[in-house]
CSV table of C-alpha atoms in Angstrom, one decimal:
chain,number,residue,atom,x,y,z
X,1,UNK,CA,25.9,192.0,45.4
X,2,UNK,CA,24.4,188.7,45.6
X,3,UNK,CA,22.7,187.8,49.0
X,4,UNK,CA,21.5,184.5,48.1
X,5,UNK,CA,22.4,182.4,50.9
X,6,UNK,CA,24.8,179.2,50.3
X,7,UNK,CA,23.5,175.8,50.3
X,8,UNK,CA,24.3,173.7,53.4
X,9,UNK,CA,27.0,170.8,51.9
X,10,UNK,CA,27.8,167.8,53.7
X,11,UNK,CA,31.2,167.7,51.7
X,12,UNK,CA,32.2,171.3,52.7
X,13,UNK,CA,31.0,170.6,56.6
X,14,UNK,CA,33.0,167.4,56.5
X,15,UNK,CA,36.1,168.9,55.3
X,16,UNK,CA,35.5,172.0,57.9
X,17,UNK,CA,35.2,169.4,60.4
X,18,UNK,CA,38.2,167.1,59.8
X,19,UNK,CA,40.4,170.5,59.1
X,20,UNK,CA,39.3,172.2,62.5
X,21,UNK,CA,38.7,169.2,64.7
X,22,UNK,CA,39.5,166.0,63.5
X,23,UNK,CA,42.6,166.3,62.4
X,24,UNK,CA,44.3,168.7,65.1
X,25,UNK,CA,43.2,165.7,67.8
X,26,UNK,CA,44.8,163.1,65.7
X,27,UNK,CA,47.9,165.3,65.7
X,28,UNK,CA,47.6,165.9,69.3
X,29,UNK,CA,47.1,162.0,69.7
X,30,UNK,CA,50.2,160.9,67.4
X,31,UNK,CA,52.3,163.8,69.8
X,32,UNK,CA,51.5,162.4,73.0
X,33,UNK,CA,51.9,158.6,72.2
X,34,UNK,CA,55.1,158.7,70.4
X,35,UNK,CA,56.7,162.4,71.1
X,36,UNK,CA,56.3,163.5,74.5
X,37,UNK,CA,55.4,162.3,78.3
X,38,UNK,CA,53.6,165.4,80.4
X,39,UNK,CA,54.5,164.7,84.2
X,40,UNK,CA,54.2,166.7,87.4
X,41,UNK,CA,56.5,165.7,90.1
X,42,UNK,CA,54.4,164.5,93.3
X,43,UNK,CA,57.4,164.6,95.9
X,44,UNK,CA,60.5,165.9,96.9
X,45,UNK,CA,62.4,163.2,95.7
X,46,UNK,CA,64.7,165.0,93.4
X,47,UNK,CA,64.7,168.3,95.5
X,48,UNK,CA,66.2,170.4,94.6
X,49,UNK,CA,66.8,169.6,91.0
X,50,UNK,CA,63.1,169.5,90.3
X,51,UNK,CA,60.4,170.7,93.0
X,52,UNK,CA,57.2,169.5,94.0
X,53,UNK,CA,54.9,170.9,91.9
X,54,UNK,CA,56.9,171.7,88.4
X,55,UNK,CA,54.8,170.2,85.4
X,56,UNK,CA,57.3,168.9,82.6
X,57,UNK,CA,57.6,167.2,79.7
X,58,UNK,CA,59.8,164.4,78.6
X,59,UNK,CA,60.9,163.2,75.0
X,60,UNK,CA,59.7,159.5,74.0
X,61,UNK,CA,61.5,158.9,71.2
X,62,UNK,CA,64.9,159.8,72.6
X,63,UNK,CA,64.8,156.0,74.4
X,64,UNK,CA,61.7,154.7,71.7
X,65,UNK,CA,58.4,155.1,71.6
X,66,UNK,CA,55.5,152.5,72.7
X,67,UNK,CA,54.3,150.5,69.7
X,68,UNK,CA,50.6,150.5,69.9
X,69,UNK,CA,48.3,147.5,71.3
X,70,UNK,CA,51.6,145.9,72.3
X,71,UNK,CA,54.2,145.6,75.2
X,72,UNK,CA,57.1,146.6,72.7
X,73,UNK,CA,59.0,149.8,71.9
X,74,UNK,CA,60.2,151.2,68.2
X,75,UNK,CA,64.3,151.5,68.5
X,76,UNK,CA,65.4,155.1,70.2
X,77,UNK,CA,68.5,156.7,69.3
X,78,UNK,CA,70.2,156.2,72.9
X,79,UNK,CA,70.2,154.5,76.2
X,80,UNK,CA,69.8,156.0,79.2
X,81,UNK,CA,73.3,156.9,80.3
X,82,UNK,CA,74.5,158.3,83.8
X,83,UNK,CA,73.3,161.6,84.8
X,84,UNK,CA,69.8,161.6,82.8
X,85,UNK,CA,66.7,162.3,84.8
X,86,UNK,CA,64.4,159.6,83.0
X,87,UNK,CA,60.8,159.2,83.9
X,88,UNK,CA,59.8,155.6,83.9
X,89,UNK,CA,57.4,153.1,85.1
X,90,UNK,CA,57.4,152.1,88.6
X,91,UNK,CA,58.2,148.4,88.9
X,92,UNK,CA,56.7,147.7,92.0
X,93,UNK,CA,53.0,147.4,91.0
X,94,UNK,CA,50.9,145.3,88.7
X,95,UNK,CA,51.0,146.3,85.0
X,96,UNK,CA,47.5,144.5,85.1
X,97,UNK,CA,45.1,144.4,88.1
X,98,UNK,CA,45.8,141.5,90.3
X,99,UNK,CA,49.0,141.2,88.5
X,100,UNK,CA,46.5,138.8,86.0
X,101,UNK,CA,47.0,139.3,82.5
X,102,UNK,CA,45.0,136.7,81.2
X,103,UNK,CA,42.2,137.6,83.0
X,104,UNK,CA,42.3,141.3,82.3
X,105,UNK,CA,42.3,143.1,78.6
X,106,UNK,CA,44.0,146.6,78.7
X,107,UNK,CA,41.4,148.8,76.7
X,108,UNK,CA,42.8,152.6,76.9
X,109,UNK,CA,44.9,154.8,79.1
X,110,UNK,CA,42.7,158.2,79.7
X,111,UNK,CA,45.6,160.1,80.7
X,112,UNK,CA,45.1,162.0,83.9
X,113,UNK,CA,41.8,159.6,84.6
X,114,UNK,CA,44.3,156.3,84.6
X,115,UNK,CA,43.7,152.8,82.8
X,116,UNK,CA,40.9,150.8,81.7
X,117,UNK,CA,40.8,147.3,81.9
X,118,UNK,CA,37.8,144.7,80.7
X,119,UNK,CA,37.7,142.0,83.1
X,120,UNK,CA,36.9,138.4,81.5
X,121,UNK,CA,35.8,136.9,85.0
X,122,UNK,CA,34.3,139.2,87.4
X,123,UNK,CA,32.9,137.6,90.5
X,124,UNK,CA,29.2,137.7,90.4
X,125,UNK,CA,27.5,141.3,91.0
X,126,UNK,CA,31.0,143.0,89.7
X,127,UNK,CA,30.9,144.9,86.2
X,128,UNK,CA,33.2,144.2,83.5
X,129,UNK,CA,35.1,147.3,83.4
X,130,UNK,CA,37.6,148.3,85.7
X,131,UNK,CA,39.3,151.6,86.7
X,132,UNK,CA,43.3,151.3,87.7
X,133,UNK,CA,43.0,155.5,88.2
X,134,UNK,CA,46.6,155.7,90.0
X,135,UNK,CA,48.6,153.1,88.2
X,136,UNK,CA,51.1,151.3,87.2
X,137,UNK,CA,52.4,154.9,88.5
X,138,UNK,CA,55.2,156.8,86.8
X,139,UNK,CA,58.1,157.9,88.6
X,140,UNK,CA,61.3,160.3,87.9
X,141,UNK,CA,64.6,159.7,88.8
X,142,UNK,CA,68.2,160.1,87.9
X,143,UNK,CA,70.0,157.0,86.0
X,144,UNK,CA,73.3,156.9,88.2
X,145,UNK,CA,74.1,153.1,86.7
X,146,UNK,CA,73.7,151.0,83.6
X,147,UNK,CA,74.5,147.5,83.3
X,148,UNK,CA,78.0,146.3,83.9
X,149,UNK,CA,78.4,149.0,86.2
X,150,UNK,CA,79.8,147.8,89.8
X,151,UNK,CA,77.7,149.8,92.5
X,152,UNK,CA,77.6,150.3,96.2
X,153,UNK,CA,76.3,152.6,99.1
X,154,UNK,CA,78.0,153.3,102.3
X,155,UNK,CA,76.8,155.6,104.8
X,156,UNK,CA,74.2,157.2,102.3
X,157,UNK,CA,77.2,157.6,99.7
X,158,UNK,CA,77.0,156.0,96.3
X,159,UNK,CA,80.4,154.2,95.0
X,160,UNK,CA,80.4,153.9,91.2
X,161,UNK,CA,82.6,151.2,89.9
X,162,UNK,CA,85.1,151.7,93.1
X,163,UNK,CA,85.0,155.5,93.4
X,164,UNK,CA,83.0,157.7,95.6
X,165,UNK,CA,80.7,160.2,94.2
X,166,UNK,CA,81.7,163.0,96.5
X,167,UNK,CA,79.2,165.6,94.7
X,168,UNK,CA,75.8,165.0,93.6
X,169,UNK,CA,74.1,165.9,90.3
X,170,UNK,CA,72.1,168.8,89.4
X,171,UNK,CA,71.3,170.3,92.7
X,172,UNK,CA,70.8,167.3,94.7
X,173,UNK,CA,71.6,167.2,98.4
X,174,UNK,CA,72.2,165.1,101.1
X,175,UNK,CA,71.9,166.0,104.8
X,176,UNK,CA,71.2,163.8,107.1
X,177,UNK,CA,73.2,163.5,110.1
X,178,UNK,CA,72.3,159.9,111.4
X,179,UNK,CA,72.8,156.9,109.4
X,180,UNK,CA,71.6,153.5,109.7
X,181,UNK,CA,72.8,149.9,108.5
X,182,UNK,CA,69.0,148.6,108.5
X,183,UNK,CA,67.8,151.0,105.8
X,184,UNK,CA,68.9,150.5,101.9
X,185,UNK,CA,69.3,154.1,101.7
X,186,UNK,CA,72.4,154.0,103.7
X,187,UNK,CA,74.1,150.5,102.9
X,188,UNK,CA,74.1,148.2,99.9
X,189,UNK,CA,76.8,146.0,99.3
X,190,UNK,CA,78.6,146.2,96.5
X,191,UNK,CA,76.7,144.6,93.4
X,192,UNK,CA,77.1,144.3,89.7
X,193,UNK,CA,74.1,145.5,87.1
X,194,UNK,CA,73.3,142.7,85.3
X,195,UNK,CA,74.0,143.1,81.2
X,196,UNK,CA,72.1,141.4,78.7
X,197,UNK,CA,73.3,137.8,78.1
X,198,UNK,CA,74.0,137.8,81.6
X,199,UNK,CA,72.6,134.3,83.5
X,200,UNK,CA,70.9,134.6,87.1
X,201,UNK,CA,71.0,131.6,89.6
X,202,UNK,CA,67.9,131.2,91.4
X,203,UNK,CA,69.2,129.2,94.6
X,204,UNK,CA,72.5,131.0,94.9
X,205,UNK,CA,70.3,134.6,95.6
X,206,UNK,CA,69.2,136.1,99.2
X,207,UNK,CA,65.5,136.4,99.3
X,208,UNK,CA,65.8,140.2,99.0
X,209,UNK,CA,68.0,139.9,95.7
X,210,UNK,CA,65.9,137.3,94.6
X,211,UNK,CA,63.1,139.5,94.7
X,212,UNK,CA,65.1,142.2,92.7
X,213,UNK,CA,65.2,139.1,89.9
X,214,UNK,CA,61.8,138.8,90.3
X,215,UNK,CA,61.2,142.2,89.3
X,216,UNK,CA,63.1,141.9,86.5
X,217,UNK,CA,61.6,138.8,85.0
X,218,UNK,CA,58.4,140.7,85.7
X,219,UNK,CA,59.2,143.9,83.6
X,220,UNK,CA,60.4,141.6,80.9
X,221,UNK,CA,57.8,139.1,80.8
X,222,UNK,CA,54.6,141.6,81.4
X,223,UNK,CA,51.9,139.1,79.8
X,224,UNK,CA,53.6,136.3,82.4
X,225,UNK,CA,52.5,135.6,86.0
X,226,UNK,CA,55.6,135.7,88.1
X,227,UNK,CA,55.6,134.5,92.0
X,228,UNK,CA,58.0,134.3,94.6
X,229,UNK,CA,57.2,131.0,96.4
X,230,UNK,CA,58.7,130.8,99.8
X,231,UNK,CA,58.2,127.6,102.5
X,232,UNK,CA,59.5,127.2,105.9
X,233,UNK,CA,61.1,124.1,106.9
X,234,UNK,CA,61.6,123.4,110.2
X,235,UNK,CA,64.0,120.3,110.7
X,236,UNK,CA,63.1,119.7,106.8
X,237,UNK,CA,59.0,119.4,107.4
X,238,UNK,CA,56.9,122.2,105.9
X,239,UNK,CA,55.8,125.0,108.7
X,240,UNK,CA,53.9,127.8,107.2
X,241,UNK,CA,51.9,128.8,109.8
X,242,UNK,CA,54.9,129.0,112.0
X,243,UNK,CA,54.5,131.6,114.7
X,244,UNK,CA,57.7,133.9,115.7
X,245,UNK,CA,57.3,134.8,119.3
X,246,UNK,CA,59.5,137.9,119.0
X,247,UNK,CA,60.2,139.1,115.2
X,248,UNK,CA,62.3,141.8,115.2
X,249,UNK,CA,62.2,144.6,112.9
X,250,UNK,CA,64.1,148.1,112.5
X,251,UNK,CA,61.9,150.9,112.5
X,252,UNK,CA,62.9,152.2,109.2
X,253,UNK,CA,60.2,154.4,106.7
X,254,UNK,CA,60.5,151.2,104.0
X,255,UNK,CA,59.0,148.8,107.0
X,256,UNK,CA,55.9,150.8,107.1
X,257,UNK,CA,53.6,148.1,106.0
X,258,UNK,CA,55.3,145.4,108.0
X,259,UNK,CA,55.5,147.8,111.3
X,260,UNK,CA,51.5,148.5,110.5
X,261,UNK,CA,51.0,144.8,110.3
X,262,UNK,CA,52.6,144.1,113.1
X,263,UNK,CA,50.8,146.6,115.7
X,264,UNK,CA,47.4,145.9,114.1
X,265,UNK,CA,47.9,141.8,114.3
X,266,UNK,CA,48.8,142.4,117.7
X,267,UNK,CA,46.9,145.3,119.0
X,268,UNK,CA,49.8,147.4,119.8
X,269,UNK,CA,49.6,150.6,120.8
X,270,UNK,CA,52.5,152.7,121.1
X,271,UNK,CA,53.2,154.3,124.5
X,272,UNK,CA,56.3,156.1,123.3
X,273,UNK,CA,57.7,158.0,120.1
X,274,UNK,CA,59.7,155.2,117.9
X,275,UNK,CA,62.7,157.0,116.2
X,276,UNK,CA,65.0,155.3,112.9
X,277,UNK,CA,67.0,153.0,114.2
X,278,UNK,CA,65.1,151.6,116.9
X,279,UNK,CA,64.3,148.0,117.1
X,280,UNK,CA,60.7,146.6,117.9
X,281,UNK,CA,59.6,142.9,118.1
X,282,UNK,CA,56.2,141.3,118.6
X,283,UNK,CA,54.7,137.8,117.3
X,284,UNK,CA,54.4,137.3,113.7
X,285,UNK,CA,53.3,134.5,111.2
X,286,UNK,CA,55.3,133.3,108.5
X,287,UNK,CA,52.4,133.0,106.4
X,288,UNK,CA,51.9,136.8,106.6
X,289,UNK,CA,55.4,137.2,104.4
X,290,UNK,CA,54.8,133.9,102.5
X,291,UNK,CA,51.7,135.7,100.6
X,292,UNK,CA,53.0,139.0,100.4
X,293,UNK,CA,56.0,137.7,98.6
X,294,UNK,CA,53.8,135.5,96.0
X,295,UNK,CA,51.8,138.5,95.2
X,296,UNK,CA,54.2,141.3,95.5
X,297,UNK,CA,51.0,143.8,96.5
X,298,UNK,CA,48.4,144.8,98.5
X,299,UNK,CA,45.2,146.0,97.3
X,300,UNK,CA,44.0,149.4,98.9
X,301,UNK,CA,40.4,148.5,97.9
X,302,UNK,CA,38.2,145.7,98.9
X,303,UNK,CA,38.7,143.2,95.0
X,304,UNK,CA,35.2,142.1,96.5
X,305,UNK,CA,33.3,145.2,96.2
X,306,UNK,CA,30.1,144.7,94.0
X,307,UNK,CA,28.1,147.0,92.2
X,308,UNK,CA,28.9,150.3,90.3
X,309,UNK,CA,29.7,151.1,86.4
X,310,UNK,CA,33.4,150.6,87.2
X,311,UNK,CA,35.4,148.7,89.4
X,312,UNK,CA,37.8,150.5,91.3
X,313,UNK,CA,41.3,148.6,91.7
X,314,UNK,CA,44.2,150.3,93.5
X,315,UNK,CA,47.7,149.0,95.2
X,316,UNK,CA,50.7,149.2,97.7
X,317,UNK,CA,53.6,147.5,96.7
X,318,UNK,CA,55.7,145.3,99.0
X,319,UNK,CA,59.2,146.3,99.9
X,320,UNK,CA,61.9,143.3,99.4
X,321,UNK,CA,63.9,144.9,102.4
X,322,UNK,CA,61.1,143.1,104.7
X,323,UNK,CA,62.7,139.2,103.4
X,324,UNK,CA,65.6,140.6,104.8
X,325,UNK,CA,64.3,140.8,107.9
X,326,UNK,CA,62.7,137.3,107.7
X,327,UNK,CA,65.9,135.9,106.8
X,328,UNK,CA,67.6,137.4,109.4
X,329,UNK,CA,64.8,136.3,111.9
X,330,UNK,CA,65.2,132.7,110.7
X,331,UNK,CA,69.2,132.7,111.3
X,332,UNK,CA,68.6,134.1,114.7
X,333,UNK,CA,66.5,131.1,115.2
X,334,UNK,CA,69.0,128.5,114.0
X,335,UNK,CA,71.7,130.6,116.4
X,336,UNK,CA,70.0,131.7,119.4
X,337,UNK,CA,73.3,131.9,121.7
X,338,UNK,CA,75.0,133.7,118.8
X,339,UNK,CA,76.0,137.6,118.9
X,340,UNK,CA,73.4,139.6,116.8
X,341,UNK,CA,75.9,140.6,114.3
X,342,UNK,CA,77.2,136.9,113.8
X,343,UNK,CA,73.8,135.9,113.3
X,344,UNK,CA,73.0,138.6,110.6
X,345,UNK,CA,76.3,138.0,109.0
X,346,UNK,CA,75.5,134.5,108.4
X,347,UNK,CA,72.1,135.0,107.2
X,348,UNK,CA,73.3,136.7,103.8
X,349,UNK,CA,75.9,139.3,102.8
X,350,UNK,CA,72.9,141.1,100.8
X,351,UNK,CA,70.9,140.8,103.7
X,352,UNK,CA,71.8,144.3,105.1
X,353,UNK,CA,68.2,144.8,106.2
X,354,UNK,CA,68.4,142.8,109.4
X,355,UNK,CA,71.8,144.4,110.7
X,356,UNK,CA,70.0,146.2,113.4
X,357,UNK,CA,67.9,143.2,114.4
X,358,UNK,CA,69.0,142.0,117.8
X,359,UNK,CA,68.9,138.7,119.0
X,360,UNK,CA,66.4,137.9,122.1
X,361,UNK,CA,66.1,134.8,124.3
X,362,UNK,CA,62.4,134.8,123.7
X,363,UNK,CA,62.8,134.6,119.7
X,364,UNK,CA,65.0,131.4,120.2
X,365,UNK,CA,63.6,127.9,118.9
X,366,UNK,CA,63.4,125.2,120.9
X,367,UNK,CA,66.5,123.3,121.1
X,368,UNK,CA,67.7,120.8,118.6
X,369,UNK,CA,65.2,122.4,115.8
X,370,UNK,CA,66.7,123.8,112.6
X,371,UNK,CA,64.8,126.4,110.1
X,372,UNK,CA,65.9,127.2,106.4
X,373,UNK,CA,63.6,128.9,103.8
X,374,UNK,CA,62.8,127.1,100.6
X,375,UNK,CA,62.1,129.3,97.8
X,376,UNK,CA,61.3,129.0,94.3
X,377,UNK,CA,60.5,131.8,91.6
X,378,UNK,CA,57.6,130.8,89.6
X,379,UNK,CA,56.6,131.8,85.8
X,380,UNK,CA,53.0,130.8,84.8
X,381,UNK,CA,53.2,128.6,87.6
X,382,UNK,CA,56.4,126.8,86.5
X,383,UNK,CA,59.4,126.9,88.6
X,384,UNK,CA,63.0,128.3,86.7
X,385,UNK,CA,66.3,127.6,88.1
X,386,UNK,CA,67.8,130.0,86.3
X,387,UNK,CA,67.2,133.2,83.8
X,388,UNK,CA,68.9,134.9,81.3
X,389,UNK,CA,68.1,139.0,81.1
X,390,UNK,CA,67.2,139.7,78.0
X,391,UNK,CA,67.0,143.7,78.5
X,392,UNK,CA,69.5,146.3,79.6
X,393,UNK,CA,69.3,147.3,83.2
X,394,UNK,CA,69.7,150.8,85.0
X,395,UNK,CA,69.7,152.0,88.7
X,396,UNK,CA,67.6,154.9,89.5
X,397,UNK,CA,68.3,157.4,92.3
X,398,UNK,CA,66.7,160.4,93.3
X,399,UNK,CA,68.7,163.9,93.9
X,400,UNK,CA,67.6,164.5,97.3
X,401,UNK,CA,69.4,161.4,98.2
X,402,UNK,CA,67.6,160.8,101.9
X,403,UNK,CA,64.6,161.0,100.9
X,404,UNK,CA,64.0,159.0,98.0
X,405,UNK,CA,62.4,155.6,97.4
X,406,UNK,CA,64.4,154.4,94.5
X,407,UNK,CA,66.4,151.4,93.0
X,408,UNK,CA,67.9,150.8,96.6
X,409,UNK,CA,64.6,149.5,97.8
X,410,UNK,CA,63.2,148.0,94.8
X,411,UNK,CA,65.9,147.1,92.4
X,412,UNK,CA,66.5,147.7,88.8
X,413,UNK,CA,64.2,149.3,85.8
X,414,UNK,CA,64.1,147.8,82.7
X,415,UNK,CA,64.6,149.2,79.5
X,416,UNK,CA,61.0,148.4,78.6
X,417,UNK,CA,59.6,150.3,81.5
X,418,UNK,CA,61.3,153.7,80.3
X,419,UNK,CA,58.8,155.9,79.1
X,420,UNK,CA,60.8,159.3,78.2
X,421,UNK,CA,63.8,161.5,79.1
X,422,UNK,CA,62.7,164.7,81.1
X,423,UNK,CA,63.2,167.6,78.9
X,424,UNK,CA,62.0,171.0,80.4
X,425,UNK,CA,59.9,172.3,82.8
X,426,UNK,CA,56.5,174.0,81.5
X,427,UNK,CA,54.9,175.1,84.4
X,428,UNK,CA,55.8,175.2,88.2
X,429,UNK,CA,53.4,175.8,91.2
X,430,UNK,CA,54.2,176.0,94.8
X,431,UNK,CA,51.6,174.7,97.3
X,432,UNK,CA,53.3,172.9,99.7
X,433,UNK,CA,51.4,174.5,102.8
X,434,UNK,CA,48.0,173.7,100.7
X,435,UNK,CA,47.0,177.4,101.1
X,436,UNK,CA,45.3,177.5,97.2
X,437,UNK,CA,42.8,174.9,96.8
X,438,UNK,CA,40.8,174.8,93.3
X,439,UNK,CA,37.7,173.9,95.1
X,440,UNK,CA,37.7,177.0,97.2
X,441,UNK,CA,37.4,180.3,94.8
X,442,UNK,CA,38.4,182.6,98.0
X,443,UNK,CA,42.2,181.2,97.5
X,444,UNK,CA,42.1,181.9,93.8
X,445,UNK,CA,44.1,185.6,94.1
X,446,UNK,CA,46.8,183.4,95.2
X,447,UNK,CA,47.3,181.8,91.9
X,448,UNK,CA,49.8,184.7,90.8
X,449,UNK,CA,51.9,184.4,93.5
X,450,UNK,CA,52.1,180.6,93.8
X,451,UNK,CA,53.7,180.1,90.3
X,452,UNK,CA,57.5,179.9,90.4
X,453,UNK,CA,57.9,182.3,87.1
X,454,UNK,CA,61.8,181.6,87.2
X,455,UNK,CA,61.5,177.8,86.8
X,456,UNK,CA,59.3,178.3,83.3
X,457,UNK,CA,61.3,177.2,80.5
X,458,UNK,CA,64.3,175.7,82.6
X,459,UNK,CA,65.7,172.7,80.4
X,460,UNK,CA,66.4,169.7,82.8
X,461,UNK,CA,69.5,168.6,81.4
X,462,UNK,CA,71.2,172.3,82.1
X,463,UNK,CA,69.8,172.5,85.7
X,464,UNK,CA,73.1,172.6,88.3
């Protein structure tokens, strides 16, 4: 038997390396890029169809896989239909840091570690590398309407093309006993989902609906800067620093950012618990709303932070219902003696967010003054008077109808933002009480008892 050791061959080594490591990695990257989308359910908005802690796979090619290094997609073999559970990019956050595609270049998506960008114009002392760890976020909801459908929400019930939907899809639930007209969750006047080729007139939109139009344009033009510019006119003269003496806001979950700003600015300490449906009032400056509507989000990390290998960015979105509150408060300035309901009705049929805002004597404008909000929609700094829809639009809602931040709040999802069709649950882990901690070995014994074995392998379209 020949015991002569074989000579090392670089060719054989490279072949083995390619066969065992490089080829599998390339195939895995191809599958991740074109075939599947992994997703973890982070909240209860889809309960009881999907649970917090479900890990699922979505099929990218169903609606069209992304084309690398571009904002385009390969054609899919179908489009989202009512009833589909869809993974999509949340339209309420900037796709580029600071919503500035001219300044930043997307380098790569590090999957669970977020996205990395190159900053071409960093401030002095800042690195060029920017880490967008938690965004742009992916959401999962159920498609309930497509372009051309007529939708409405009354007392939390969805109406599609005039028909009330009394049964919820999947294992959805509708549990609230208290309804309010001030929340998009409960009330949305009838509207039509725009279709490809429809022209959206800027001047005819309420402020809140104009926010939805802004979102459509931003989704369809990701490399452009889209801004909503609002100006307060007092007797025809700009007064963007006008101070509302008693700006009235209904207490709703989607008003959290505005309420926090109001309390912080005025150093208000609550002496009693606020409940949904209450109305609070305090001084607020118009400039707060003007700035928010222009940028559309707030940075959660100081954008001027210096040092480090990379600069971290993170954002929270601005909800358009706040613009409805603004419109209603301006209407009350012009009609201080009118009942609250009529003031709200005159402001805009779409501005349902202000339905519970009450008029008050100290919110009245000085006699003889007239206030109005001038609005402009800017694309790359240039105002537009109308916009033609380019791609299909979809309306998304969570199956847990009383606890879902969805299209009722932030508007339509564009086909370009669709990532995948949810397909199968490959793992499920229950840890709502945080009794298990990966960093605490003494809790690892809980793992087998926290796995939801019965959910593994469930086909999502078949859950009912």
